Structure formats: C-alpha cells, structure tokens
Coordinates of C-alpha atoms in Angstrom, one line a residue:
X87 CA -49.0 -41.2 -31.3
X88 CA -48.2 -40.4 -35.1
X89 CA -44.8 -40.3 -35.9
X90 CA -42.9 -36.3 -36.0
X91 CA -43.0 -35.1 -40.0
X92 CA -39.6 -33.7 -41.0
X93 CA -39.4 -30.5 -43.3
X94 CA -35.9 -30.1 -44.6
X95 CA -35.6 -26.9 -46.7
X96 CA -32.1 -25.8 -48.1
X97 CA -30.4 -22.9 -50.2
X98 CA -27.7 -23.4 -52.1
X99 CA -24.1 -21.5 -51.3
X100 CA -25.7 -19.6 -49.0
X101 CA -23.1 -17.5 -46.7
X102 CA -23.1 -18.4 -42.5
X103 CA -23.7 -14.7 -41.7
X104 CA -26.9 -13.9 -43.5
X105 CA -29.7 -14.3 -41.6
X106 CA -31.7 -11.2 -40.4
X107 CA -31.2 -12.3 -36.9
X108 CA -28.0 -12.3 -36.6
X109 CA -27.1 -9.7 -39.5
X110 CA -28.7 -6.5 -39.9
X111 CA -27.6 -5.8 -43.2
X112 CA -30.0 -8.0 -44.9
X113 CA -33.5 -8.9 -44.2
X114 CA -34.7 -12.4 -43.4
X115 CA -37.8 -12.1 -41.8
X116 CA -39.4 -15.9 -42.4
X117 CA -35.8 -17.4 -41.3
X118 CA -35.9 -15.4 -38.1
X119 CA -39.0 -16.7 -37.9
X120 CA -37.6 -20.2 -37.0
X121 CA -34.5 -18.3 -35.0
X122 CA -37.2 -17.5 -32.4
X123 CA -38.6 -20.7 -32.6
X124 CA -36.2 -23.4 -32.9
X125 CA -32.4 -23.3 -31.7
X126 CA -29.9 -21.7 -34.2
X127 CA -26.5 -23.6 -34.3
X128 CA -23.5 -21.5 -34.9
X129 CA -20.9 -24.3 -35.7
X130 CA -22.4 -26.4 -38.5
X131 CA -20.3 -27.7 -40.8
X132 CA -20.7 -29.1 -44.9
X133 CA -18.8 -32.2 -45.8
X134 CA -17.9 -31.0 -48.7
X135 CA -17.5 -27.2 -50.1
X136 CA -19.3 -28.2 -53.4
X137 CA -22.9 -29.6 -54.4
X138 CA -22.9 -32.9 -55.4
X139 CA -20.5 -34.4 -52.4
X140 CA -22.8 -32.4 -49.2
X141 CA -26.2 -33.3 -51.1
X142 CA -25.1 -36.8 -50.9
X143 CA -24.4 -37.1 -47.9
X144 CA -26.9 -35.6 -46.6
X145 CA -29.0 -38.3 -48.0
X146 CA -26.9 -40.9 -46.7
X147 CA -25.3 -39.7 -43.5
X148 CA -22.0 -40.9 -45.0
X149 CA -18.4 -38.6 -46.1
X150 CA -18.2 -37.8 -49.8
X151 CA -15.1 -40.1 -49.5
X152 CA -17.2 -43.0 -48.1
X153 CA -20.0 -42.8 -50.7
X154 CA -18.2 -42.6 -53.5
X155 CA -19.5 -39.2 -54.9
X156 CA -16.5 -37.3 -54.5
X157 CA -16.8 -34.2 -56.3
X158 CA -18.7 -32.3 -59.3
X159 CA -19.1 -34.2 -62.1
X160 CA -19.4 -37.3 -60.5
X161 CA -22.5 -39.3 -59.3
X162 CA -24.1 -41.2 -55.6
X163 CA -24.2 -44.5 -57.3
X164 CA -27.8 -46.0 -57.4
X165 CA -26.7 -49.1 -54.9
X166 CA -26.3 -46.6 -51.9
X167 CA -28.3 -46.4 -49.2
X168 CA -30.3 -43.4 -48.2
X169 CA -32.5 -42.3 -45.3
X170 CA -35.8 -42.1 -48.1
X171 CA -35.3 -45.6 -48.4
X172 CA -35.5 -45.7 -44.1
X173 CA -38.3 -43.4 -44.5
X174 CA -40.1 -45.1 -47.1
X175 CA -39.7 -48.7 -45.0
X176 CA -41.2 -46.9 -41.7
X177 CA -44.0 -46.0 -43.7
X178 CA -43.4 -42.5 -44.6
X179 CA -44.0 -40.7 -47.7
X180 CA -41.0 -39.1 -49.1
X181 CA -40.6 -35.8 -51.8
X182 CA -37.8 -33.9 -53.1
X183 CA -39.0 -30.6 -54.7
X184 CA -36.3 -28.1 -56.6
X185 CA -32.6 -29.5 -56.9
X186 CA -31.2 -32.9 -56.6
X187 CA -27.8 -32.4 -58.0
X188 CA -26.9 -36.5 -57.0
X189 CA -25.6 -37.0 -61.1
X190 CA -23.6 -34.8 -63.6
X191 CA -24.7 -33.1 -66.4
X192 CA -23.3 -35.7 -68.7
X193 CA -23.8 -39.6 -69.1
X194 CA -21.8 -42.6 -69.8
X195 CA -23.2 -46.1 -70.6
X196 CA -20.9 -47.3 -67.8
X197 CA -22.5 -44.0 -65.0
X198 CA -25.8 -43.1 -66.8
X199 CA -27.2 -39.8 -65.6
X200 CA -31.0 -38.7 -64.9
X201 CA -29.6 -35.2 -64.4
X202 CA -27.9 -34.9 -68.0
X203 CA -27.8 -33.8 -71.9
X204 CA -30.3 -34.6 -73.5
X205 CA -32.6 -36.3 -71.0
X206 CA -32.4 -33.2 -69.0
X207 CA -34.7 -31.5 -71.5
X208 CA -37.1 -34.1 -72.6
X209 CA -40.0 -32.7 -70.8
X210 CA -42.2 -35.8 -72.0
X211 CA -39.9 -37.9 -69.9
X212 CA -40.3 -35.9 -67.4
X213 CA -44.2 -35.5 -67.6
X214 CA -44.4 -39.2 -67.4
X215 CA -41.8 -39.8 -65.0
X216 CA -43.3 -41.7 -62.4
X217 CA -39.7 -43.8 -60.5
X218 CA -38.4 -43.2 -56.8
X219 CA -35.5 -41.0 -57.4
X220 CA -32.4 -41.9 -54.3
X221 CA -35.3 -43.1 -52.0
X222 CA -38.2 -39.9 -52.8
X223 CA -41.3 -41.7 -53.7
X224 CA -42.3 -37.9 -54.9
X225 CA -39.9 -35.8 -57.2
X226 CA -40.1 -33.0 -58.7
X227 CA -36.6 -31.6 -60.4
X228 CA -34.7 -29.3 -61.9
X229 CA -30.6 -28.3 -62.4
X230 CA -30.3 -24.9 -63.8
X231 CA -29.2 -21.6 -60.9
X232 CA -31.0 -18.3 -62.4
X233 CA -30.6 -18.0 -65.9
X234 CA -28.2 -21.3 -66.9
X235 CA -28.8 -23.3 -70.1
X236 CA -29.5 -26.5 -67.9
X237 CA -33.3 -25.5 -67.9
X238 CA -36.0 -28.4 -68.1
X239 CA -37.3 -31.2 -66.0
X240 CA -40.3 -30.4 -63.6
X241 CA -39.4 -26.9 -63.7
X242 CA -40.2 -26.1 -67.5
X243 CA -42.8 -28.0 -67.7
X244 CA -44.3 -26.5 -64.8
X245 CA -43.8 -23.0 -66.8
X246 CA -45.7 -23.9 -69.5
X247 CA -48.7 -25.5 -67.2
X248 CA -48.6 -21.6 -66.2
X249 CA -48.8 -20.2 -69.1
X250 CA -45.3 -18.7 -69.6
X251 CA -45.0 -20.2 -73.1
X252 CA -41.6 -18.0 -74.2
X253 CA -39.8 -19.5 -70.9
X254 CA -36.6 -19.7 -73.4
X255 CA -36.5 -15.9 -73.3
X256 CA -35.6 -15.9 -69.6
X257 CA -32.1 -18.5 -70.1
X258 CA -29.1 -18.6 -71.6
X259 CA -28.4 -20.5 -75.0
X260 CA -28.4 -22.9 -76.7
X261 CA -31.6 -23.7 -74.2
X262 CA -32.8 -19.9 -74.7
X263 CA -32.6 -16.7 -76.0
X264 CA -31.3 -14.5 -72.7
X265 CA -28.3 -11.9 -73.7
X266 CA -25.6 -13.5 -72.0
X267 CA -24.6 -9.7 -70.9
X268 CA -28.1 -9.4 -68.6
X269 CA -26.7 -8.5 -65.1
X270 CA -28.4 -8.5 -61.9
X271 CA -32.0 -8.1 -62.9
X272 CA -33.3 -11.5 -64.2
X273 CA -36.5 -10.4 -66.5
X274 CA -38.5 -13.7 -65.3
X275 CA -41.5 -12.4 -64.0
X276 CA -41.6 -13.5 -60.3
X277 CA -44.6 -15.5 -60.7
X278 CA -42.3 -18.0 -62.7
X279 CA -39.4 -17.7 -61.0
X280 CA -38.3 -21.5 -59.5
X281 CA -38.8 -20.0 -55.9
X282 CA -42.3 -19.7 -57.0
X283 CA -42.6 -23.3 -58.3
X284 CA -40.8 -24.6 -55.0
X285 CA -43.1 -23.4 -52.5
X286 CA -46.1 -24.1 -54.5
X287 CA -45.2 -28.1 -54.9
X288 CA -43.8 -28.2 -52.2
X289 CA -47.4 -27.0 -50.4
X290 CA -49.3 -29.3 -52.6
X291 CA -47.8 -31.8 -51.0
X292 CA -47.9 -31.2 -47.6
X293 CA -51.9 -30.6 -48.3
X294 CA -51.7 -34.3 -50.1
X295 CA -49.5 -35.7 -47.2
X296 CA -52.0 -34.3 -44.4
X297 CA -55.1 -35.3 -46.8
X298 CA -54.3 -38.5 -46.6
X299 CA -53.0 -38.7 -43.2
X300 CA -49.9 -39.5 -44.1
X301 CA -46.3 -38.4 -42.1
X302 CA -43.7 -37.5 -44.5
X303 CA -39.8 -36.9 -45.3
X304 CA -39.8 -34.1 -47.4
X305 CA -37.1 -32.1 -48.8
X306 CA -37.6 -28.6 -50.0
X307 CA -34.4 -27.9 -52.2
X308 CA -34.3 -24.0 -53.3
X309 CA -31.6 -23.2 -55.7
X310 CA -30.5 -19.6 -54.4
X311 CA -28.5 -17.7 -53.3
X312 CA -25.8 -19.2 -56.0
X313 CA -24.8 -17.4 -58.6
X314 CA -25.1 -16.3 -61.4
X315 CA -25.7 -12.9 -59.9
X316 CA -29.3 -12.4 -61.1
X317 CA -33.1 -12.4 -59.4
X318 CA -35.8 -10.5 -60.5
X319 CA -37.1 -7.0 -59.7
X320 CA -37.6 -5.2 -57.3
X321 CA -35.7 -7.6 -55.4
X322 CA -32.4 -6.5 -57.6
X323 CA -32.9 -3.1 -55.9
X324 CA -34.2 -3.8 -52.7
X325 CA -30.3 -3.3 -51.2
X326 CA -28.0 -0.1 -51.5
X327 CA -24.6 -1.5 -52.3
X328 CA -23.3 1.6 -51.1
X329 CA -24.8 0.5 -47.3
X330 CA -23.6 -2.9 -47.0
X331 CA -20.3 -4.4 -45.4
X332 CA -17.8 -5.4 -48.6
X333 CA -15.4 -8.1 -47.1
X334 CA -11.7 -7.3 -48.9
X335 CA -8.6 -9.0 -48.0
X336 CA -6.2 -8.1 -45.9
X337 CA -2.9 -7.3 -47.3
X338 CA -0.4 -10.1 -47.3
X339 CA -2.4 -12.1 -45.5
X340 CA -2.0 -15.2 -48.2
X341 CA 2.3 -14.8 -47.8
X342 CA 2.5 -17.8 -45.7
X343 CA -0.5 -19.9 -47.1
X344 CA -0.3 -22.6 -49.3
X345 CA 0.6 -21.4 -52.9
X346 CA -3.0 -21.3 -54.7
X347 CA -4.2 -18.9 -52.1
X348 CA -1.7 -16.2 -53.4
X349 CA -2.4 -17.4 -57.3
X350 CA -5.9 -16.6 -56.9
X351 CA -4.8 -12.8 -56.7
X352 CA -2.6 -12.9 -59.7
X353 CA -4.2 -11.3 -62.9
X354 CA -3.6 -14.5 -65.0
X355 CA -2.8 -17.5 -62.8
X356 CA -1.3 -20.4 -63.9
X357 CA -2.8 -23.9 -62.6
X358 CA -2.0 -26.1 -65.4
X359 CA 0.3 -28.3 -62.5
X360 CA -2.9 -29.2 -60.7
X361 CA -5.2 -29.9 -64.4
X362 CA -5.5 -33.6 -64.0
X363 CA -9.3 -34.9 -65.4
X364 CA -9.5 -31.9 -67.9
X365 CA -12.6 -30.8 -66.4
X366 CA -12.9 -27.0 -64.7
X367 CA -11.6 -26.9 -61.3
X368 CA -13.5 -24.6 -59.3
X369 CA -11.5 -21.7 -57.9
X370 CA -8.6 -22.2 -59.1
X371 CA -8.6 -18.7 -61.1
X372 CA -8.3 -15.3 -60.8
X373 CA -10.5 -13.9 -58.5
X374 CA -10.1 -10.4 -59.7
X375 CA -12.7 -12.0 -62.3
X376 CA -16.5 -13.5 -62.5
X377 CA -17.0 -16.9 -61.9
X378 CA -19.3 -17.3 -64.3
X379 CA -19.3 -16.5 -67.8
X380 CA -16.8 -14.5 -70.0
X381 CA -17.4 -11.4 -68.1
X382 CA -14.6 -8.2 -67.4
X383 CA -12.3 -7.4 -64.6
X384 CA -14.7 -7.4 -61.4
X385 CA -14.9 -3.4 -60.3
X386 CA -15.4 -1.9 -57.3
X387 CA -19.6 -1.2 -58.2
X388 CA -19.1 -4.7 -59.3
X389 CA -18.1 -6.4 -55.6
X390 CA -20.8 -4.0 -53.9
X391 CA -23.4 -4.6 -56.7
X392 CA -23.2 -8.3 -55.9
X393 CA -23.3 -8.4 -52.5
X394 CA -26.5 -6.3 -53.0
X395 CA -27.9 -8.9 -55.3
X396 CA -27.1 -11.9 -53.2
X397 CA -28.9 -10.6 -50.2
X398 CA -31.8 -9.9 -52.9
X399 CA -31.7 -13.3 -53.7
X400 CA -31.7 -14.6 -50.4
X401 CA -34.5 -12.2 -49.1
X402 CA -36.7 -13.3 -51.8
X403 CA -36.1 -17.0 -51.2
X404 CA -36.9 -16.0 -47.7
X405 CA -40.5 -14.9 -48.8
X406 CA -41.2 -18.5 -50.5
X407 CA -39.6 -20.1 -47.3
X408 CA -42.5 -18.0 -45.8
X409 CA -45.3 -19.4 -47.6
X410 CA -44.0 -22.9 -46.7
X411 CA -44.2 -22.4 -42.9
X412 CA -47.4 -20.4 -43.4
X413 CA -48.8 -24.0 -45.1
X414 CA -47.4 -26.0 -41.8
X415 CA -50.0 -24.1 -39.9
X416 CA -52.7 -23.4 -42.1
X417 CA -53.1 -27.6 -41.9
X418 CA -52.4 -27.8 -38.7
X419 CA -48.9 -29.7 -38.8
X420 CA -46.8 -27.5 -37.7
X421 CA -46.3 -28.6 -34.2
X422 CA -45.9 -32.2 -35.0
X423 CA -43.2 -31.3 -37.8
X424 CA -39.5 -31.0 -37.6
X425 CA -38.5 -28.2 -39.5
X426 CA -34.2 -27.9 -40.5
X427 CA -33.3 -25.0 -42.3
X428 CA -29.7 -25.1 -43.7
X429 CA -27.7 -24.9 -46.9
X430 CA -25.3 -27.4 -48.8
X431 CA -22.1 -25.3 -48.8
X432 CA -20.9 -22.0 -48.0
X433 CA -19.8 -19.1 -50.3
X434 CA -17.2 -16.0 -50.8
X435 CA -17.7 -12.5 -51.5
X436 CA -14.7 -11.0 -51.1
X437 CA -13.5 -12.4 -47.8
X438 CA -9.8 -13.3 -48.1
X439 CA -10.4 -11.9 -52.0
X440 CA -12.0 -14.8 -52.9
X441 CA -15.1 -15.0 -55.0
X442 CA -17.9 -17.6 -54.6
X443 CA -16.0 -21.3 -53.8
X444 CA -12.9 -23.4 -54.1
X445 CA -10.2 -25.2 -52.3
X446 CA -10.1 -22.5 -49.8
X447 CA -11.5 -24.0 -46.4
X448 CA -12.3 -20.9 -44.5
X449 CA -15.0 -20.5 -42.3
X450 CA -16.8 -18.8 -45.1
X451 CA -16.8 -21.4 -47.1
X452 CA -17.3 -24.7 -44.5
X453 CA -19.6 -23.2 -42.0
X454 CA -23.3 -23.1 -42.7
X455 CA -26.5 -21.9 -41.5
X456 CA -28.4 -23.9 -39.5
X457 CA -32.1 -23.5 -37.8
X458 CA -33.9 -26.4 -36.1
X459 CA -37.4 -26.2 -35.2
X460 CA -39.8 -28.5 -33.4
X461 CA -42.5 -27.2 -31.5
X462 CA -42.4 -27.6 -27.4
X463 CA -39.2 -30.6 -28.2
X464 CA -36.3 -28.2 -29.6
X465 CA -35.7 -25.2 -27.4
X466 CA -36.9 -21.9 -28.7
X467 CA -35.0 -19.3 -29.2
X468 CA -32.1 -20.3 -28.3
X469 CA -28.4 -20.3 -29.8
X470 CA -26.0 -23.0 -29.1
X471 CA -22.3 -23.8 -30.2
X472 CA -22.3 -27.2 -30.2
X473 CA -20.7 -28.5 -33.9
X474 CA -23.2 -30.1 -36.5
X475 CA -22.1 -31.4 -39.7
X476 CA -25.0 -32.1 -42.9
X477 CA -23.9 -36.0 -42.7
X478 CA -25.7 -36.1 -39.2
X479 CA -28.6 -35.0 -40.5
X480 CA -29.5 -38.4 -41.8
X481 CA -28.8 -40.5 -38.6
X482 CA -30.6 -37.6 -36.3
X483 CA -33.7 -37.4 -38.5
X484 CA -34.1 -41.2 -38.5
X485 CA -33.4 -41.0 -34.3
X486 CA -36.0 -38.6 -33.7
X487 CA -38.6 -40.2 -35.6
X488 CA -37.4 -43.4 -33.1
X489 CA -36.3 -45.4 -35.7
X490 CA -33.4 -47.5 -36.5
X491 CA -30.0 -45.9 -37.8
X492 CA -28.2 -47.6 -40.1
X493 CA -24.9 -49.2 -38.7
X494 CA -22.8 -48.0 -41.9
X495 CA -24.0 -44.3 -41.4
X496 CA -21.2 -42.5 -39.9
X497 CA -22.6 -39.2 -38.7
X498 CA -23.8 -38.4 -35.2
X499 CA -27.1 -38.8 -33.8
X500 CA -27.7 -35.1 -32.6
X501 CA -30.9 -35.7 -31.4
X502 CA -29.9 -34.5 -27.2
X503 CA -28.1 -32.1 -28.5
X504 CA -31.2 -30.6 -30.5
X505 CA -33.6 -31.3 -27.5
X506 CA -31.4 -29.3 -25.3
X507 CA -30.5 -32.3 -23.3
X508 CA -26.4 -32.4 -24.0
X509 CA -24.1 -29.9 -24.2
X510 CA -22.6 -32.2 -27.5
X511 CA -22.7 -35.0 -29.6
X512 CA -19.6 -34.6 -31.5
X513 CA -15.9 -32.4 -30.5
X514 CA -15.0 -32.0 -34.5
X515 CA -15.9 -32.0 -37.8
X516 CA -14.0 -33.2 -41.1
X517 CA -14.3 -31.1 -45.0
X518 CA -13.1 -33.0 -47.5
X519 CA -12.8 -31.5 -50.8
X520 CA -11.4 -33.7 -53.7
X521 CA -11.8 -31.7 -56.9
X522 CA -9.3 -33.5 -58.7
X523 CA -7.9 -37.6 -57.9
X524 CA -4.7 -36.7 -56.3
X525 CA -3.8 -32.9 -57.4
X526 CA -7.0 -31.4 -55.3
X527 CA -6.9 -33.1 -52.4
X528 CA -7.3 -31.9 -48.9
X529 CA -9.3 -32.3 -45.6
X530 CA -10.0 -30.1 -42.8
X531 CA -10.6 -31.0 -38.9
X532 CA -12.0 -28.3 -36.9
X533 CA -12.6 -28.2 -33.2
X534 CA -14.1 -26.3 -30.3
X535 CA -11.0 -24.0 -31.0
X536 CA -8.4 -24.9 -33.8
X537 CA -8.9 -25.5 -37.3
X538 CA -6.0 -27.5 -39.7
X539 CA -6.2 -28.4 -43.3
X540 CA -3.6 -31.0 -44.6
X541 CA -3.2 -31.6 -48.6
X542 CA -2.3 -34.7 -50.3
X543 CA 1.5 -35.5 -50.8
X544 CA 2.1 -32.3 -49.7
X545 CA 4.1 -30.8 -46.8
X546 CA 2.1 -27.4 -46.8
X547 CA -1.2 -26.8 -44.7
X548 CA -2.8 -24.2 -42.6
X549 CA -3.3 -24.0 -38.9
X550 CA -5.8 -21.3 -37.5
X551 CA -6.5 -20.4 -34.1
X552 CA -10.5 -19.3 -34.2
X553 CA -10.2 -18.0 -30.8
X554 CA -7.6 -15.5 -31.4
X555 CA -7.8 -15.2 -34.8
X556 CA -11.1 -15.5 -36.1
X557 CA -10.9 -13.6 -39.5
X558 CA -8.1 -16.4 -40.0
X559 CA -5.2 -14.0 -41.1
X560 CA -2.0 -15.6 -39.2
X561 CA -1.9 -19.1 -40.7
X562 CA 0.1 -20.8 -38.1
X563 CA 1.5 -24.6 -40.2
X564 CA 5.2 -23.7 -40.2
X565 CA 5.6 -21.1 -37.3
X566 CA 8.1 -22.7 -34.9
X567 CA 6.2 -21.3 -31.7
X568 CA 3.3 -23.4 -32.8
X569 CA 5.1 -27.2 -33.7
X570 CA 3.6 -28.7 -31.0
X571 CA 0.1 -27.5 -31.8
X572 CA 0.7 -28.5 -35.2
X573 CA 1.8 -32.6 -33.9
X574 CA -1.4 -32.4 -31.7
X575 CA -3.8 -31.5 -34.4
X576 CA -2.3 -33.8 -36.7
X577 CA -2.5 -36.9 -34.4
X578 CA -6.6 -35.5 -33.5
X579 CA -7.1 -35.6 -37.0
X580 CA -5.8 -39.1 -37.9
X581 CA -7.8 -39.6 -34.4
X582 CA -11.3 -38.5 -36.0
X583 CA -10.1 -40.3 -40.0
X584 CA -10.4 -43.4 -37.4
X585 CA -13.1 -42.7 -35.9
X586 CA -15.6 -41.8 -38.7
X587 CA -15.0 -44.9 -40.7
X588 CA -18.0 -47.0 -41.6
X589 CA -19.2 -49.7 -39.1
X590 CA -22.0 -52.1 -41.6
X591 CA -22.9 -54.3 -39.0
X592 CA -21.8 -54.9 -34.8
X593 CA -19.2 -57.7 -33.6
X594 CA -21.6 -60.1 -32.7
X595 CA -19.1 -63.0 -32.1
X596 CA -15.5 -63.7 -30.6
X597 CA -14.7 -65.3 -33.9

C-alpha cells in the first residue's frame, strides 16, 4: 500500500482563537472545513514565540536551544538534520512553497545567508536556483509579510511571469515605491497577492507529485496573518470594527509581574539594561504604539481597525487554504493525505495591552491553532485537550508514514494520540524564548493545569493557575499561599529540561 502523503500548511502569528469554528466573530469556512473533518487540538504549543526558532524546529523536531537557531537574526546551521532529509531517504518528494525564514536577512562569510541582502533580490539566482534547500528537493521562497522591502525570490519573479510588471508599486522602499503611510488596504490586486502564488504552486505540485505517482512531504508556508496591518480589498472591509471583541487589559493586572510587563504600558520605556547584541528586541516597547514602522500613538479606531484587518487577513488566507484542499480531491489524494493545519507562533491584540509578540508568554502568544486531518485514521470532528508542541510534528509525521525517527529528535511521537488511540503522549510543554544571550532569557513549562515562566539570573517569574484563572490576571510567583506550588513546578520543570535532552543513539553496551 503507498505510503500516507503529508500536507503541512501554516500561517504566520496567527492568534489560538480565530477559527470560525470555534469563534464567531470571524469567518473561516475552509479551516472549519478540516474542524469537521480531522480532530482540533486545543492545547498546542510553539517552541518558540518568534519565526526562525518554531520554523526550525519544526523541521527538525528539536528545541530552538538544541538546534542552535535560537532567535531572529540567527540561522538552522546547514549540518542539522531535518525530516526532508528522512523524507527524501524513504523516497518521498519534498517542497516548501511561501516562507522559509531558517536564515537572517543579513550574511557573514563565517554564517552565509540564502535569505539575505543582496541575494534576496537577485531574481536570476533565483530563476536558476535549482539546490535542496534544509532537506526540500522543491522550493519556492520568499521573506517579505504584506508590503515589507524584503520582496524578491520566487515571489517576484513569479509576479512578473504574471504580468504585474510595476510589482515595486505595491512595497515599501528602497525595494519599491508604496507610501509608507498606506494603512490597511494593500493596493495589490488580489490576483498577485502571495496567497495567490501559494496555492497556485503549491497545486502545481501536488498535480506533478500525483502525475508521477509520487507520495510527498510538502509544506505549504503562508505568510499571514502578521503584520503589517494590510490585505487587499474588499477583504480590508469585510469586518465592522465596531462588531468585534477588542481585548484591553485589565487594570493593574501587570503590578506583580516581572518588570517589562509594566514598561510596555509606559509612554516611553526605557530598555537600554536588557540592549545586549544591538539588534531590535521584539516587544520590548511601548505598546501604546505600532510595531511596525514610525507610525502615531495607536487610537482607539486604531485597536478596532486592526483587529478588523487581521481577521481580513486571515479570512482571505482561508480562501487560498480552500483551493488547496479543493486540489487534494480534485486528484483524488485526499484520503490518502495527512493534512496539519497550524501556525508558527501566536500573536497580541490588545490582550494584557500588548500588541503583536515579545517576551510575554501568555497563552496568546504560546498556544496555537491546530487541525489534523486524515481521512477514516484521525477522528472526525472531534476536539481533544491533549498538549502538542510544533517540535513533535517532525517525529509524528515520520511515525505515521512508519518510518524511523531519529534518536536525536526530542519531540513526541503523537501519532495514538492523533488516531484517537491515547488519551496523551506528552503531560507538558516547554517555550523558550532567547531574544538576547543572557538579558532575554526565559522558559516556560505548562501543564494539564499550571503554567510557570522562570528568567535567567533572575529571581522574578510568573506562576498562573489556567484552571482558575484563565485570562491569567493573578500572577501567583511570590504569593506566600502558593510557595509550595511554586517548589513543585520548579522541580517538574528541571524534571522535563531532563527529560527533553537529546538522545543520538541507544546504550547498546555495559561499557
């Protein structure tokens, strides 16, 4: 019998709570397509709260901390292993179509970068380019979300194959020509818009893959919903701000945090203690401002405006998800193809008064969507709270194919639990997020019920109880009532640093 395909398609900073399904507010209605008819998972979990870290190791089933690609600006080194390279071994074809995000913008001769100034833009490279890329025998890339500078690669070209000749007109300079005040309607026409050029390569290649009879490991990476705040029309209108739930914080809930959670609200925060690389450190800001670009003070139409845009983003992604699953069936495929539908990272929009991401590991932030769907093998239908993480997607995909896992992977082979035949594979999950080598530096463990964070050479932390306090308001670290909690989390979580480290091989002797 031929081997199960697996479909992996991902957004990027995509919020837990906005599916259709499960939120009325927005409209999803390809995604709730695979809600009825695959198992939703309510307690997945990102390595990592920023891109380059999670997309590594989903790639590799390994920690950020254990494959070396620790935060943004940094790079998986080429010498890792990946589950392409099982793939491509077993006798799979592989393909990654939309964003990579494995290498930083810039390059060194000592870390060169496939993903950087000025090869980025050399679209002759990239015509010809013909290498594996991280273990996909099939690539098609590009870097920039909505209108950034960092347009080129696949993508451009791809433009002008279309026709769209003044593609400049639609980004930001030095690449383009787009007035860096443009918000929320992004003048692309739709028909060039990267959701467009996903779907569409990513369906040429499931015809090629079934054409030649061929099962396949294929990624389909969208680059939505993250900001900047733009997608084009009518999709920019298609939600009433004035309709849609606005998360705010909650007065003083930040008084017994650790100190950058209170900074963040300050109209001109100080961080300079923590600027150790020189390089931006994401959140550490005011939040009463945009992330992105040199915009004003955020207003109140501003917070509802965006909301409205994000879900605009999001449906529309959702239609181009559509045309994907619509493919699977049109060839036939679709029952022998494992279909995972997550994101790389979570995102803020005004929850806690935080905007989009940073060292701020709430469940807004760490906790993902997650869809798995496998005709007549994964339950249908069906919502369970058993806790994923994105670095067992590597080991499970490989298990479910019935073919060997790596020994130095260290996530969990989920594939009972995604069959509906265990309850669980795994009682925690660990975020790391190192934004900086020892100023940034904290991890999370969260369980069935608690959830503590614990920063480097630092006595501070949180504690949240997401039974009782599920909006985590009452951060629990230094309340007296709680000290024995507090021991007991901290020995679980030196318990599961143990137990995720890497074994490369089995005792296979005394001595």
């Amino acid at each position: 019998m031929k081997k199960p395909n697996i479909l992996l398609i991902t957004s990027d900073q995509q919020h837990w709570n906005t599916i259709g399904a499960f939120n009325p507010e927005i409209r999803t209605p390809n995604l709730d397509r695979i809600v009825r008819e695959g198992t939703t998972f309510d307690r997945a979990y990102c390595p990592n709260p920023t891109c380059t870290p999670s997309r590594a190791s989903i790639i590799t089933g390994m920690y950020p901390s254990q494959h070396g690609a620790w935060t943004l600006g940094t790079k998986l080194l080429e010498d890792r292993h990946t589950v392409g390279e099982d793939f491509k071994q077993a006798g799979y074809r592989t393909g990654l179509i939309g964003k990579a995000h494995f290498q930083p913008l810039a390059s060194t001769e000592e870390f060169p970068s496939l993903e950087a100034y000025p090869i980025l833009q050399d679209l002759e490279f990239w015509k010809n380019y013909k290498d594996g890329f991280y273990g996909f025998d099939d690539v098609e890339l590009a870097r920039n979300h909505t209108n950034e500078a960092h347009i080129g690669q696949h993508y451009a070209l791809w433009m002008e194959e279309k026709g769209c000749h003044n593609w400049r007109d639609y980004f930001l300079p030095p690449t383009g020509t787009m007035d860096r005040d443009q918000t929320y309607r992004w003048p692309i026409p739709e028909e060039y818009h990267y959701n467009t050029w996903i779907a569409e390569r990513t369906n040429a290649l499931l015809e090629q893959y079934h054409e030649n009879d061929e099962s396949f490991f294929l990624w389909s990476s969208f680059f939505d919903p993250h900001p900047e705040y733009l997608v084009p029309e009518p999709w920019d209108t298609m939600y009433n701000p004035d309709e849609l739930t606005i998360p705010e914080m909650v007065p003083g809930e930040h008084d017994r945090n650790p100190p950058h959670f209170a900074k963040t609200q300050e109209e001109h925060p100080d961080f300079s203690d923590l600027q150790e690389t020189g390089f931006g450190i994401h959140g550490y800001r005011s939040h009463h401002y945009y992330e992105y670009g040199s915009r004003p003070r955020l207003t109140g139409f501003d917070k509802k405006k965006l909301v409205a845009v994000y879900y605009g983003m999001i449906s529309m992604m959702d239609k181009y998800i559509g045309r994907i699953l619509d493919k699977l069936d049109e060839l036939g495929i679709a029952d022998n193809t494992i279909v995972v539908f997550t994101t790389d990272h979570g995102h803020f929009f005004g929850q806690h008064g935080l905007q989009a991401k940073g060292g701020f590991h709430y469940e807004d932030l760490i906790k993902l969507p997650f869809i798995v769907r496998y005709p007549g093998q994964v339950p249908a239908g069906k919502r369970s709270g058993a806790i994923q993480s994105l670095v067992d997607l590597a080991p499970t995909f490989l298990s479910l194919c019935d073919l060997p896992v790596p020994y130095a992977m260290t996530g969990v082979d989920q594939k009972k639990v995604w069959l509906g035949e265990a309850a669980q594979a795994r009682s925690h999950a660990i975020c790391e997020f190192r934004h900086e080598p020892t100023t940034i530096h904290q991890k999370t463990y969260v369980d069935e019920r608690y959830k503590i964070t614990v920063y480097y050479n630092q006595t501070y932390g949180e504690i949240f109880d997401l039974h009782e306090d599920p909006g985590e308001l009452n951060n629990l670290w230094d309340d007296p009532a709680h000290a024995t909690l507090k021991t007991e989390l901290l020995l679980k979580y030196a318990w599961a640093e143990l137990g995720k480290e890497p074994m490369p091989m089995p005792r296979i002797s005394g001595a």
